[in-house]
Tab-separated table of C-alpha atoms in Angstrom:
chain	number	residue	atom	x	y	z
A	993	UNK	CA	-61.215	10.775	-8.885
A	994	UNK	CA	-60.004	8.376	-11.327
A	995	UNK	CA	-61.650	5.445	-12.820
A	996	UNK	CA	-64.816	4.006	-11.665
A	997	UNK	CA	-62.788	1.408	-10.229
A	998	UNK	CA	-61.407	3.857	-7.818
A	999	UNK	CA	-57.882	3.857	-9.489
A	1000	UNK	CA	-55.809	7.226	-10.517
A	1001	UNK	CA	-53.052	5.956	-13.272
A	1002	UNK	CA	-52.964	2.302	-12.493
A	1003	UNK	CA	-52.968	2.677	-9.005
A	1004	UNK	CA	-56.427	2.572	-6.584
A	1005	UNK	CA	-57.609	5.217	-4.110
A	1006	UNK	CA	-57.779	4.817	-0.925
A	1007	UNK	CA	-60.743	5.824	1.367
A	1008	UNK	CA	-61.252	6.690	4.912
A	1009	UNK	CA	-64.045	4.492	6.340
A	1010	UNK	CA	-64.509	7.040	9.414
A	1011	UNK	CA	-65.113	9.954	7.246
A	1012	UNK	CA	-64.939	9.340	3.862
A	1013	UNK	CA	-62.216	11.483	2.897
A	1014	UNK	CA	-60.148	9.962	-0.638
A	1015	UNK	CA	-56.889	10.128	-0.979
A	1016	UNK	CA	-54.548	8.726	-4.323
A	1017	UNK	CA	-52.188	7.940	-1.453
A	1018	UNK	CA	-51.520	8.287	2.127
A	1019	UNK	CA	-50.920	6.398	5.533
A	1020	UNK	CA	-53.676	7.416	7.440
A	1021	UNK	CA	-56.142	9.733	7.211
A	1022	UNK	CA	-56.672	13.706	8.487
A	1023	UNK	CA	-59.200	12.772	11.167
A	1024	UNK	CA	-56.645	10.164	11.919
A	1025	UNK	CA	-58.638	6.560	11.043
A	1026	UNK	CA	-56.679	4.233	9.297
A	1027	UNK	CA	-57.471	4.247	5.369
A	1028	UNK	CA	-58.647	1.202	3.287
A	1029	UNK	CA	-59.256	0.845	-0.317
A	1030	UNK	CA	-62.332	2.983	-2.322
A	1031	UNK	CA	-63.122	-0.541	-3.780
A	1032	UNK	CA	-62.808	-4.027	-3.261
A	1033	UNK	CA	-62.070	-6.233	-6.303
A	1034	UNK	CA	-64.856	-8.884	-6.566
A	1035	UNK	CA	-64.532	-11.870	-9.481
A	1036	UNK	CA	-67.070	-11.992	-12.169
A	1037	UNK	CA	-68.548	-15.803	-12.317
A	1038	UNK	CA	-69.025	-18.658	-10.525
A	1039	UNK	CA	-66.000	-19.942	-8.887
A	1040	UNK	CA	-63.405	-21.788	-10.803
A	1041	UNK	CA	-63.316	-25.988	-10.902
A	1042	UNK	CA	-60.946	-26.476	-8.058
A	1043	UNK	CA	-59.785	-29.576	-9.861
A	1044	UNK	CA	-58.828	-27.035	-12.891
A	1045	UNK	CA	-57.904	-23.857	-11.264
A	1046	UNK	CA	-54.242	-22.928	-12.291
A	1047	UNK	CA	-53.229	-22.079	-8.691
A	1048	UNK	CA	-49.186	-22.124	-10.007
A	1049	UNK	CA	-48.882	-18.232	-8.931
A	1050	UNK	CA	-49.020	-19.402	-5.604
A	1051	UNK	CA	-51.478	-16.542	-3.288
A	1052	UNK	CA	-51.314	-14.109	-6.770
A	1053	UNK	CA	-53.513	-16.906	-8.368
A	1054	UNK	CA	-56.343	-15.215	-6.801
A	1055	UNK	CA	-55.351	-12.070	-8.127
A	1056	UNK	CA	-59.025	-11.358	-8.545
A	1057	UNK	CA	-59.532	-10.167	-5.384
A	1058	UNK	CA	-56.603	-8.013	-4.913
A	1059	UNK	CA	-56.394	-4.256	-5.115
A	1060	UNK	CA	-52.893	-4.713	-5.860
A	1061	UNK	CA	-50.523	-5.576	-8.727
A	1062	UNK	CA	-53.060	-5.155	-11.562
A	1063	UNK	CA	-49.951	-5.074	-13.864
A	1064	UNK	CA	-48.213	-8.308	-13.064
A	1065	UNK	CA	-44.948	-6.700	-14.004
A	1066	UNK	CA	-45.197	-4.487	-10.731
A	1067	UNK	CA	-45.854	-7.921	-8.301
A	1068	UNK	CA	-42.933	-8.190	-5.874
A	1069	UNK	CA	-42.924	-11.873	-5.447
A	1070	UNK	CA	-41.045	-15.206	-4.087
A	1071	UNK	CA	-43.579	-17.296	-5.180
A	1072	UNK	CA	-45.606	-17.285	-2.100
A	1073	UNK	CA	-49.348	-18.906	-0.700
A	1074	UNK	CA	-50.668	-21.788	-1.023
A	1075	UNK	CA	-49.227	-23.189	2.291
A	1076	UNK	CA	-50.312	-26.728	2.890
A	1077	UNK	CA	-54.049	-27.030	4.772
A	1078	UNK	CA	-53.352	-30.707	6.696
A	1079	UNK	CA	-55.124	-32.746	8.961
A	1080	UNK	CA	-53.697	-31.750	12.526
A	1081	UNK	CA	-54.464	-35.185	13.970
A	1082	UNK	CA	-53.177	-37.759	11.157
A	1083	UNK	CA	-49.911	-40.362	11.804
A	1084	UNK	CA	-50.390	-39.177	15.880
A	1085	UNK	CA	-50.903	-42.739	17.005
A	1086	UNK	CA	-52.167	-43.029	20.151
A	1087	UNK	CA	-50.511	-40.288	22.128
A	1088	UNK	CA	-52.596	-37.243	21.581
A	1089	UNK	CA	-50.147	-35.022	22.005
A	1090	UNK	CA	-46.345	-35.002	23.812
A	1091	UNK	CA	-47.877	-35.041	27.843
A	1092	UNK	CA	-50.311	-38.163	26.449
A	1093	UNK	CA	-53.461	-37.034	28.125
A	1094	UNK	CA	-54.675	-33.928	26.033
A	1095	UNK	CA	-57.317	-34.303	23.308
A	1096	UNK	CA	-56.582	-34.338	19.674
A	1097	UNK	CA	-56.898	-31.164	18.209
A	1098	UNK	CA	-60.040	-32.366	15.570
A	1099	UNK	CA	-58.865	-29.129	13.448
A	1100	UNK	CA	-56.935	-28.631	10.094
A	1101	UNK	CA	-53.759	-26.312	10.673
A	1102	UNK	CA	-52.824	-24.254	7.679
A	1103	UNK	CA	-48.775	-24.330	7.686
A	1104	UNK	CA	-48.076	-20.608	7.501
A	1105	UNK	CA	-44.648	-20.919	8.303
A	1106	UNK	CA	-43.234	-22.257	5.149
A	1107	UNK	CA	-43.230	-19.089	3.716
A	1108	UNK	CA	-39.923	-17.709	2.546
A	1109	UNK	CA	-39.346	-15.752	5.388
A	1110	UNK	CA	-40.465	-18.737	7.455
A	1111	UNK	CA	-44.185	-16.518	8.567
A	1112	UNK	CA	-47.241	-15.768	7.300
A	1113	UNK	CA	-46.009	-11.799	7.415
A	1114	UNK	CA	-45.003	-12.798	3.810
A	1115	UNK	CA	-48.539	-12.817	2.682
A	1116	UNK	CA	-48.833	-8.725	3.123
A	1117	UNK	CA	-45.082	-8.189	2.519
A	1118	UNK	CA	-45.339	-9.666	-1.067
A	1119	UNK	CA	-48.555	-7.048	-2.000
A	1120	UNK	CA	-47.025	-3.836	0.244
A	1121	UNK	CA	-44.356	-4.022	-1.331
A	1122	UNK	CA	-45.852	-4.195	-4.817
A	1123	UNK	CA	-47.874	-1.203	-3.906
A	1124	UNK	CA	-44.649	0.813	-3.237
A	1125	UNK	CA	-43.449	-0.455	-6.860
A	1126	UNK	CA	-46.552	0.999	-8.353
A	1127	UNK	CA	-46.009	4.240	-6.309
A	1128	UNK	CA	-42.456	4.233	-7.675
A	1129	UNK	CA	-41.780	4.324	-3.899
A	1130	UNK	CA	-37.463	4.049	-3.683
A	1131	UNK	CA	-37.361	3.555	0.356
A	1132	UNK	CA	-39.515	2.495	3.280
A	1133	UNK	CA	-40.008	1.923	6.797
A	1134	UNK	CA	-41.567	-0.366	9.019
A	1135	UNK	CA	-41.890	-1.103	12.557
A	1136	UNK	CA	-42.116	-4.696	14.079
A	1137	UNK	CA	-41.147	-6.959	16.624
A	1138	UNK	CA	-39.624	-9.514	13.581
A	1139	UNK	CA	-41.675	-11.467	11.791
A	1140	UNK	CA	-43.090	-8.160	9.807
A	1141	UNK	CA	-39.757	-6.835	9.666
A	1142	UNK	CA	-38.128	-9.214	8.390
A	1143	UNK	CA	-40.619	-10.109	5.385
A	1144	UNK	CA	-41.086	-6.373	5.045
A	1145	UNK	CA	-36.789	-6.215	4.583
A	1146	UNK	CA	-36.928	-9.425	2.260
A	1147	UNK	CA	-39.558	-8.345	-0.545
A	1148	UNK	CA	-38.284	-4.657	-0.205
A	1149	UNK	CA	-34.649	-6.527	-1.066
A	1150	UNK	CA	-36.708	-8.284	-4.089
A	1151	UNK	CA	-38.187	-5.226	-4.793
A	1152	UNK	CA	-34.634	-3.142	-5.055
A	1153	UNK	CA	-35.930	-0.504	-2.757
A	1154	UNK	CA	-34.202	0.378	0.559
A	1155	UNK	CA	-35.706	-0.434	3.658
A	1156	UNK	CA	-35.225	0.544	7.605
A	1157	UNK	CA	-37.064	-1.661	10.350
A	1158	UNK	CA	-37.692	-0.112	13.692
A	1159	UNK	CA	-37.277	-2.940	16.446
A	1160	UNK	CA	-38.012	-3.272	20.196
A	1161	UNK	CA	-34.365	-3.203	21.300
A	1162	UNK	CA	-35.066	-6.923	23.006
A	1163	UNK	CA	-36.143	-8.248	19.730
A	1164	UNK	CA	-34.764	-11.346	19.005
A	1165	UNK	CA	-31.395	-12.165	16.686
A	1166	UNK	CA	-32.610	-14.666	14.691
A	1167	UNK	CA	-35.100	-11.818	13.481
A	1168	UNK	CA	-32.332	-9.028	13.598
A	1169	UNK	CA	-30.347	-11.064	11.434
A	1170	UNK	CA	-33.103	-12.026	9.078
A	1171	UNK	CA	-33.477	-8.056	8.547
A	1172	UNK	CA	-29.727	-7.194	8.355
A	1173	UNK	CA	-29.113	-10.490	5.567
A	1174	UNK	CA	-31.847	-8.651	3.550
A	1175	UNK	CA	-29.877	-5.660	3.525
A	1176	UNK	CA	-32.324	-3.696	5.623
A	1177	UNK	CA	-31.461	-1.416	8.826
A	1178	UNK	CA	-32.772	-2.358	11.960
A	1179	UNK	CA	-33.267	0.747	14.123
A	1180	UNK	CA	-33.494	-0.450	18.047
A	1181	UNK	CA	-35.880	1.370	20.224
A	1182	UNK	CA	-35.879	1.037	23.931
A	1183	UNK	CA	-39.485	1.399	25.509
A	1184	UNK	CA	-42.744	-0.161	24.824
A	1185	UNK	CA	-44.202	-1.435	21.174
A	1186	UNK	CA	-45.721	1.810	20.905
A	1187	UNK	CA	-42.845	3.681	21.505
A	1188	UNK	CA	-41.269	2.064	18.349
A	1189	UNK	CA	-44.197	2.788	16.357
A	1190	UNK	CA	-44.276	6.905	17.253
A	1191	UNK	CA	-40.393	6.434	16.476
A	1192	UNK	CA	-40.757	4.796	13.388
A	1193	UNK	CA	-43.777	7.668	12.290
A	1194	UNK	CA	-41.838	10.308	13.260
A	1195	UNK	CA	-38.972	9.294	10.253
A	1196	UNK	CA	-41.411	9.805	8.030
A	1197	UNK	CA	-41.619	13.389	8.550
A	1198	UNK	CA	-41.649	14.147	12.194
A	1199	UNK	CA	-45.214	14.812	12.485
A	1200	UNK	CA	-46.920	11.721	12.018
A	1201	UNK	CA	-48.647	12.416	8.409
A	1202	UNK	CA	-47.274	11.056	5.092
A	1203	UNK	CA	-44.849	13.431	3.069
A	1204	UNK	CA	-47.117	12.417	0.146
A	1205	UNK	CA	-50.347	14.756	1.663
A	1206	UNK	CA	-52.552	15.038	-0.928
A	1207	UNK	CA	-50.551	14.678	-4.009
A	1208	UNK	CA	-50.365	11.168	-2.899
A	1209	UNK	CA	-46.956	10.389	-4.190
A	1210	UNK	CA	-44.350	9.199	-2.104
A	1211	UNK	CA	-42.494	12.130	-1.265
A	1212	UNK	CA	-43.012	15.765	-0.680
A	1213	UNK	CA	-40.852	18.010	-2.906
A	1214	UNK	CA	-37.474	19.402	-1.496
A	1215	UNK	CA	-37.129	16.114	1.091
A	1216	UNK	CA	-34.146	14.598	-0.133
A	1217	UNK	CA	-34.292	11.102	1.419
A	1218	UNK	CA	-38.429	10.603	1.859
A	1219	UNK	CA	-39.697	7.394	3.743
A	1220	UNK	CA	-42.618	5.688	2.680
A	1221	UNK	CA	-44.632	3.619	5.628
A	1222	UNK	CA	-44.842	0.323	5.139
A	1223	UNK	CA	-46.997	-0.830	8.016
A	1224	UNK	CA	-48.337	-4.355	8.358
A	1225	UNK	CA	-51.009	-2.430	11.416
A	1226	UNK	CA	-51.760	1.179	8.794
A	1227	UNK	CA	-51.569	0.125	5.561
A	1228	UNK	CA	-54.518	-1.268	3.590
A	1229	UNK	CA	-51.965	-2.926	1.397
A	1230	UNK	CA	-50.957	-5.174	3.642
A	1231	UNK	CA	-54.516	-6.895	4.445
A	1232	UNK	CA	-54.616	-7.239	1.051
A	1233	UNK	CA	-52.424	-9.752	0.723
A	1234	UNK	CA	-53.131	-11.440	4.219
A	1235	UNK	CA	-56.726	-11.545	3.100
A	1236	UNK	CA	-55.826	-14.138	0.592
A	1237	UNK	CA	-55.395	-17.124	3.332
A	1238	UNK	CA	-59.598	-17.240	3.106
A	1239	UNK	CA	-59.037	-17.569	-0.443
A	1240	UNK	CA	-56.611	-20.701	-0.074
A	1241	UNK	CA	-58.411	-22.375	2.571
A	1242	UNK	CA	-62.009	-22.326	0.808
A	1243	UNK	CA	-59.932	-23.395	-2.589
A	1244	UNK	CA	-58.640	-26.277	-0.373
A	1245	UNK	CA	-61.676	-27.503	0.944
A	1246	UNK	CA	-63.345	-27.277	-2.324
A	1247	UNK	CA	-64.917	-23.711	-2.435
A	1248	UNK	CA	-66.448	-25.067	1.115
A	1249	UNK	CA	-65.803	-22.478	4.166
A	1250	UNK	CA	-64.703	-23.651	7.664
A	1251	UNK	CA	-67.083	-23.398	10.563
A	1252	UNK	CA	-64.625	-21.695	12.906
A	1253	UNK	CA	-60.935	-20.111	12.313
A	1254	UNK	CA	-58.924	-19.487	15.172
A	1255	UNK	CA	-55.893	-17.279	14.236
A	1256	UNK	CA	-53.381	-15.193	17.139
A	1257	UNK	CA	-54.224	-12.023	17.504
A	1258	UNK	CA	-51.976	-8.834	17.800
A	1259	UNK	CA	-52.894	-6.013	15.790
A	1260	UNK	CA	-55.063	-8.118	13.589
A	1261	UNK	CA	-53.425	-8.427	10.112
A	1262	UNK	CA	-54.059	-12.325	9.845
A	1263	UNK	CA	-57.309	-12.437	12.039
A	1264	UNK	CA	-58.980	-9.323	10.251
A	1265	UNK	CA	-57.499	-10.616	6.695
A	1266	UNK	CA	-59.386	-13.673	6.970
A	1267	UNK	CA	-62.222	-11.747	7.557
A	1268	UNK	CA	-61.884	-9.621	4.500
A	1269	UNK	CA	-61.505	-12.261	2.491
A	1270	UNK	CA	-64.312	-15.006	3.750
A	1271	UNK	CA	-66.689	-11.543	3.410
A	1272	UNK	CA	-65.371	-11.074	-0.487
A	1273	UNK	CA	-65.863	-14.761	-1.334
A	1274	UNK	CA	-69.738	-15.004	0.047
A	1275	UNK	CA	-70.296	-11.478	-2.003
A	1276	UNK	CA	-68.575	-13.190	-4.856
A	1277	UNK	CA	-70.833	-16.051	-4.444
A	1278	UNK	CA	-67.642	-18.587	-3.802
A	1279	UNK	CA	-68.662	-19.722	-0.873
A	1280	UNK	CA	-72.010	-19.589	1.199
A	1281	UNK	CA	-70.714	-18.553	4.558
A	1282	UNK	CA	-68.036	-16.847	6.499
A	1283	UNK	CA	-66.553	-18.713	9.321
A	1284	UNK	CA	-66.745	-17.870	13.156
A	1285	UNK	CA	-63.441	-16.053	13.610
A	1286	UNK	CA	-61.448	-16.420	17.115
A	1287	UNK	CA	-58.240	-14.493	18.044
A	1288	UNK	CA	-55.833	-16.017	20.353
A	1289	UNK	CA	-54.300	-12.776	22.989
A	1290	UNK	CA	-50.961	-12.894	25.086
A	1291	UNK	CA	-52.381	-12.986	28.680
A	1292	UNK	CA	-51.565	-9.422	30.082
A	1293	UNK	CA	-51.520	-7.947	26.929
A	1294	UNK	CA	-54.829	-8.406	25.502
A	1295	UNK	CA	-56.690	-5.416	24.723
A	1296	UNK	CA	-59.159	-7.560	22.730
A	1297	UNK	CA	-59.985	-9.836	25.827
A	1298	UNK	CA	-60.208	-7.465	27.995
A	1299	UNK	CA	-62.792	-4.850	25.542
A	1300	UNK	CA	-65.408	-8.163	25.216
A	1301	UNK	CA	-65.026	-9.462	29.065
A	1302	UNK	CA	-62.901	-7.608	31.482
A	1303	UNK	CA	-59.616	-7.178	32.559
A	1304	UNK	CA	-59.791	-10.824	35.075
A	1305	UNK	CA	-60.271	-12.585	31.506
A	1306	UNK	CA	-57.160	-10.679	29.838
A	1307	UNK	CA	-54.992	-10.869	32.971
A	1308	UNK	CA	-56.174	-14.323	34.381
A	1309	UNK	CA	-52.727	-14.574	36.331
A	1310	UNK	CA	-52.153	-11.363	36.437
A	1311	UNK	CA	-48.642	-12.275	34.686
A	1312	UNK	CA	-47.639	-11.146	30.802
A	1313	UNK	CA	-47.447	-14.429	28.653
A	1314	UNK	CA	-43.825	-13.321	27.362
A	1315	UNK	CA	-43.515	-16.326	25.619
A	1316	UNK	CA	-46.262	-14.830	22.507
A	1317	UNK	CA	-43.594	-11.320	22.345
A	1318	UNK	CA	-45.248	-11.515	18.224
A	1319	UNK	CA	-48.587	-10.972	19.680
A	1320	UNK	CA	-47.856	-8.216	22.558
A	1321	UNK	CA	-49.592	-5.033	21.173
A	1322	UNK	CA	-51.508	-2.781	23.423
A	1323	UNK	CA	-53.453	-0.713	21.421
A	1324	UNK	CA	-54.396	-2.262	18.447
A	1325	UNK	CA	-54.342	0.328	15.359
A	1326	UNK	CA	-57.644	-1.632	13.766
A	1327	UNK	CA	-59.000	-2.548	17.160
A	1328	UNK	CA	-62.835	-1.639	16.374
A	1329	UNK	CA	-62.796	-3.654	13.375
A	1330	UNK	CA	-61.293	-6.502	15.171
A	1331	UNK	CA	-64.153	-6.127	17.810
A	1332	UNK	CA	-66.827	-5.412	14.768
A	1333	UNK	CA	-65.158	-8.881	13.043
A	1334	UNK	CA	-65.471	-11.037	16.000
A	1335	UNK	CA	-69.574	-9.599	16.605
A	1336	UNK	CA	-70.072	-10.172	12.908
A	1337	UNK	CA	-69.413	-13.945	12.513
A	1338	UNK	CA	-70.459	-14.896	16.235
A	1339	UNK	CA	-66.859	-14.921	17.359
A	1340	UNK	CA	-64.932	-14.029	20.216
A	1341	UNK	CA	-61.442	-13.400	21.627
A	1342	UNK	CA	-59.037	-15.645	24.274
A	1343	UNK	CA	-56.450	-15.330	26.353
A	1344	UNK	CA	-54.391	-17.472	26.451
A	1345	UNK	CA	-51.171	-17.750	29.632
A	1346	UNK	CA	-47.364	-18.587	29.359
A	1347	UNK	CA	-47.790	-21.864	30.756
A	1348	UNK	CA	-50.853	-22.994	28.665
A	1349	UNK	CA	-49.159	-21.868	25.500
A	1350	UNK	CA	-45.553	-23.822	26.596
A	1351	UNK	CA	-47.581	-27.032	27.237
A	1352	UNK	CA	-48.732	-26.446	23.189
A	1353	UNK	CA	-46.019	-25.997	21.683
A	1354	UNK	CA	-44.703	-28.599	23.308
A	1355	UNK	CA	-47.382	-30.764	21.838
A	1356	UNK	CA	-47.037	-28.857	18.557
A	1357	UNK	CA	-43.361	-29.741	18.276
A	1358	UNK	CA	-44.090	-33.839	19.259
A	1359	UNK	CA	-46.363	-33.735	16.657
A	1360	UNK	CA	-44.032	-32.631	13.666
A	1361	UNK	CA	-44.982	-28.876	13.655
A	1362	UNK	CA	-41.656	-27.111	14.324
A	1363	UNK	CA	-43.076	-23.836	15.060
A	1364	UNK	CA	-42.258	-20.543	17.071
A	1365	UNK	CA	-43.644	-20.225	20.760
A	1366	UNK	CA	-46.496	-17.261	19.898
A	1367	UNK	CA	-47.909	-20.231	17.008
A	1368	UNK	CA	-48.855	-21.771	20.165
A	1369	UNK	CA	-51.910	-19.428	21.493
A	1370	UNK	CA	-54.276	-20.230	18.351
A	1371	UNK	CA	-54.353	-24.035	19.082
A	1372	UNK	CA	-54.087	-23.291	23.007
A	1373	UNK	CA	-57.162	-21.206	22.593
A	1374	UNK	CA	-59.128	-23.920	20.798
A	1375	UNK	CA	-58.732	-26.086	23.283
A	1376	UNK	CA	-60.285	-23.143	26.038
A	1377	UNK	CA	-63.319	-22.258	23.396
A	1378	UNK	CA	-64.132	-26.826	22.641
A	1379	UNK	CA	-64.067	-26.756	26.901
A	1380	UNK	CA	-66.551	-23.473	26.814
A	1381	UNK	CA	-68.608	-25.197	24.234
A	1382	UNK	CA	-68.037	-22.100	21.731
A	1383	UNK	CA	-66.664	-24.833	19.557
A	1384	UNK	CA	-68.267	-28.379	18.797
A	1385	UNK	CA	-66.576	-31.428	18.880
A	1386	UNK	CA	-67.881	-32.057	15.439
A	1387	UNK	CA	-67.176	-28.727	13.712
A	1388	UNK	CA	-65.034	-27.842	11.074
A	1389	UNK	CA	-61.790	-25.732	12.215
A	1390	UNK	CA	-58.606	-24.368	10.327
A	1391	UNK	CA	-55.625	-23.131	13.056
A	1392	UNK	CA	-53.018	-20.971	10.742
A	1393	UNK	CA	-49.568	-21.426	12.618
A	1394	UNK	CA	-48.334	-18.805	11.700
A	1395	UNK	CA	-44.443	-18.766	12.490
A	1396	UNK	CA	-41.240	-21.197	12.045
A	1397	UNK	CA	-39.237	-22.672	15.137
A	1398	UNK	CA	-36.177	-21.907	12.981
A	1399	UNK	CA	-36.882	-18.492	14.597
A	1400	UNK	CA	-36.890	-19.455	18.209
């Protein structure tokens, strides 16, 4: 099929890593795995000078290592990436942190929430939406409790393509409203997470498979208003682009890789995008090591926790941290490769309660960091895994917060 590159007229296959069934295009596959690309772009070459590297295209300047947007007049794009990477610590004085007795954090947080939409969801918004373009793709739909949502409505509004967001019906306003401003339609749908998700797949065609099938385009003849799934959990697309915060924190630090990254961890898209993407720079001979990766769970909710150590760790209180509602997903759609992730680089997975991640953002917000509550569980969780000893006092960290305050 296609090119040796694994493309089929400009755009690349996609393969199922279960059973290695190809498809041109398509949300998930037959046996019902989710799909990921045939191949992943890897840079010829040394890496680039950091002092020289034209990094102006913001997270497209590693456009290298993305299976997306190979013509750049298909990227749908705000000019997003390259958040800052600052020292968490620096201009904190004396107190520590807001309640004056907690240790400095000793990390680097990557400020993921001055992306446009004000989260880090921007990242795999900017190339999903640029795969639709090259699909010639005219609507989608997503599901999310916000942040995805609302950068899913934004680029499709950049994009010119219509978009419909299926929302818990307690999601927030501030995130509604993002949506709506975009132009998008936000669907409400009483129940659980999942229940919006097996709402939002049966739009596409009411049987949980793409319209496309086989032909792999977006639509299936004789539907007259087809749906293409945008999913930040299904679609490969979408780790694409969230894949390129390994990218910006090794160009940061000098081509030099982090010891440990602790990200929050719902269905995975930042947690198993940093993966991806510290795994393509080592093969690309950028850097010489992939970080230990640790995901930050929603006590009660935290399938993750509870697959590595039991359901005591995952439910220490036996009471749902409500506070992380980004972070609240049951059944992760990527779960074993968030569990094969965490083995691989000598990670693990926390959970982290309501009251340990209030008392952080607390601290975040005395600090300067105007973040939203579920940013909280990524630096609350360091400070479990430094107490465990997971973590060294002395080793190199990066926390991504992940979403604004202006969204509380």
């Amino acid at each position: 099929m296609g090119s040796p590159d694994g493309s089929s007229e400009g755009v690349r296959a996609l393969r199922c890593p279960e059973c290695g069934e190809t498809y041109r295009d398509r949300w998930r596959c037959r046996c019902g795995a989710p799909l990921d690309f045939a191949e992943a772009p890897i840079p010829d070459g040394p890496a680039p000078d950091p002092q020289s590297f034209d990094a102006r295209d913001g997270l497209w300047a590693f456009d290298g290592f993305l299976a997306v947007g190979d013509d750049p007049a298909d990227r749908v794009t705000l000019g997003e990436g390259l958040t800052p990477l600052v020292d968490a610590d620096r201009g904190r004085g004396a107190a520590a942190n807001a309640d004056g007795d907690a240790a400095p954090w000793n990390a680097s947080f990557k400020l993921e929430y001055v992306f446009p939409t004000g989260s880090f969801k921007d990242r795999g918004a900017t190339t999903t939406l640029t795969r639709a373009r090259e699909l010639g793709v005219e609507r989608v739909v997503e599901d999310s409790s916000g942040n995805a949502g609302a950068a899913v409505a934004t680029y499709a509004a950049r994009a010119g393509i219509d978009a419909e967001v299926y929302v818990p019906a307690d999601a927030k306003e501030s995130k509604l409203a993002a949506i709506r401003r975009a132009g998008a339609e936000p669907v409400r749908i009483e129940g659980s997470r999942r229940d919006v998700t097996e709402a939002c797949v049966a739009a596409l065609d009411g049987s949980g498979d793409d319209p496309a099938g086989d032909a792999g385009g977006p639509a299936a003849d004789g539907d007259d208003d087809p749906a293409w799934y945008a999913s930040h959990a299904w679609n490969p697309a979408f780790f694409e682009g969230t894949a390129t915060v390994a990218y910006e924190i090794a160009y940061q630090r000098g081509w030099d890789a982090p010891d440990a990254v602790v990200t929050p961890l719902g269905h995975g898209t930042l947690f198993l995008g940093a993966y991806r993407g510290f795994r393509r720079l080592e093969r690309a001979g950028w850097t010489d090591s992939v970080p230990r990766l640790y995901g930050a769970q929603a006590a009660g909710v935290a399938p993750i926790v509870r697959a590595l150590h039991g359901p005591d760790a995952a439910d220490p209180e036996g009471v749902v941290n409500a506070a992380a509602d980004g972070i609240q997903i049951a059944e992760p759609v990527r779960d074993r490769e968030i569990l094969s992730a965490a083995d691989a680089t000598d990670g693990d997975a926390v959970a982290v309660t309501e009251a340990a991640a209030t008392r952080e953002l607390d601290r975040l917000h005395a600090a300067g960091f105007y973040t939203e509550p579920t940013c909280a569980v990524a630096p609350a969780a360091l400070r479990t895994l430094r107490d465990r000893g997971e973590i060294g006092p002395d080793e190199d960290v990066v926390v991504p917060l992940t979403g604004s305050g202006l969204k509380g």
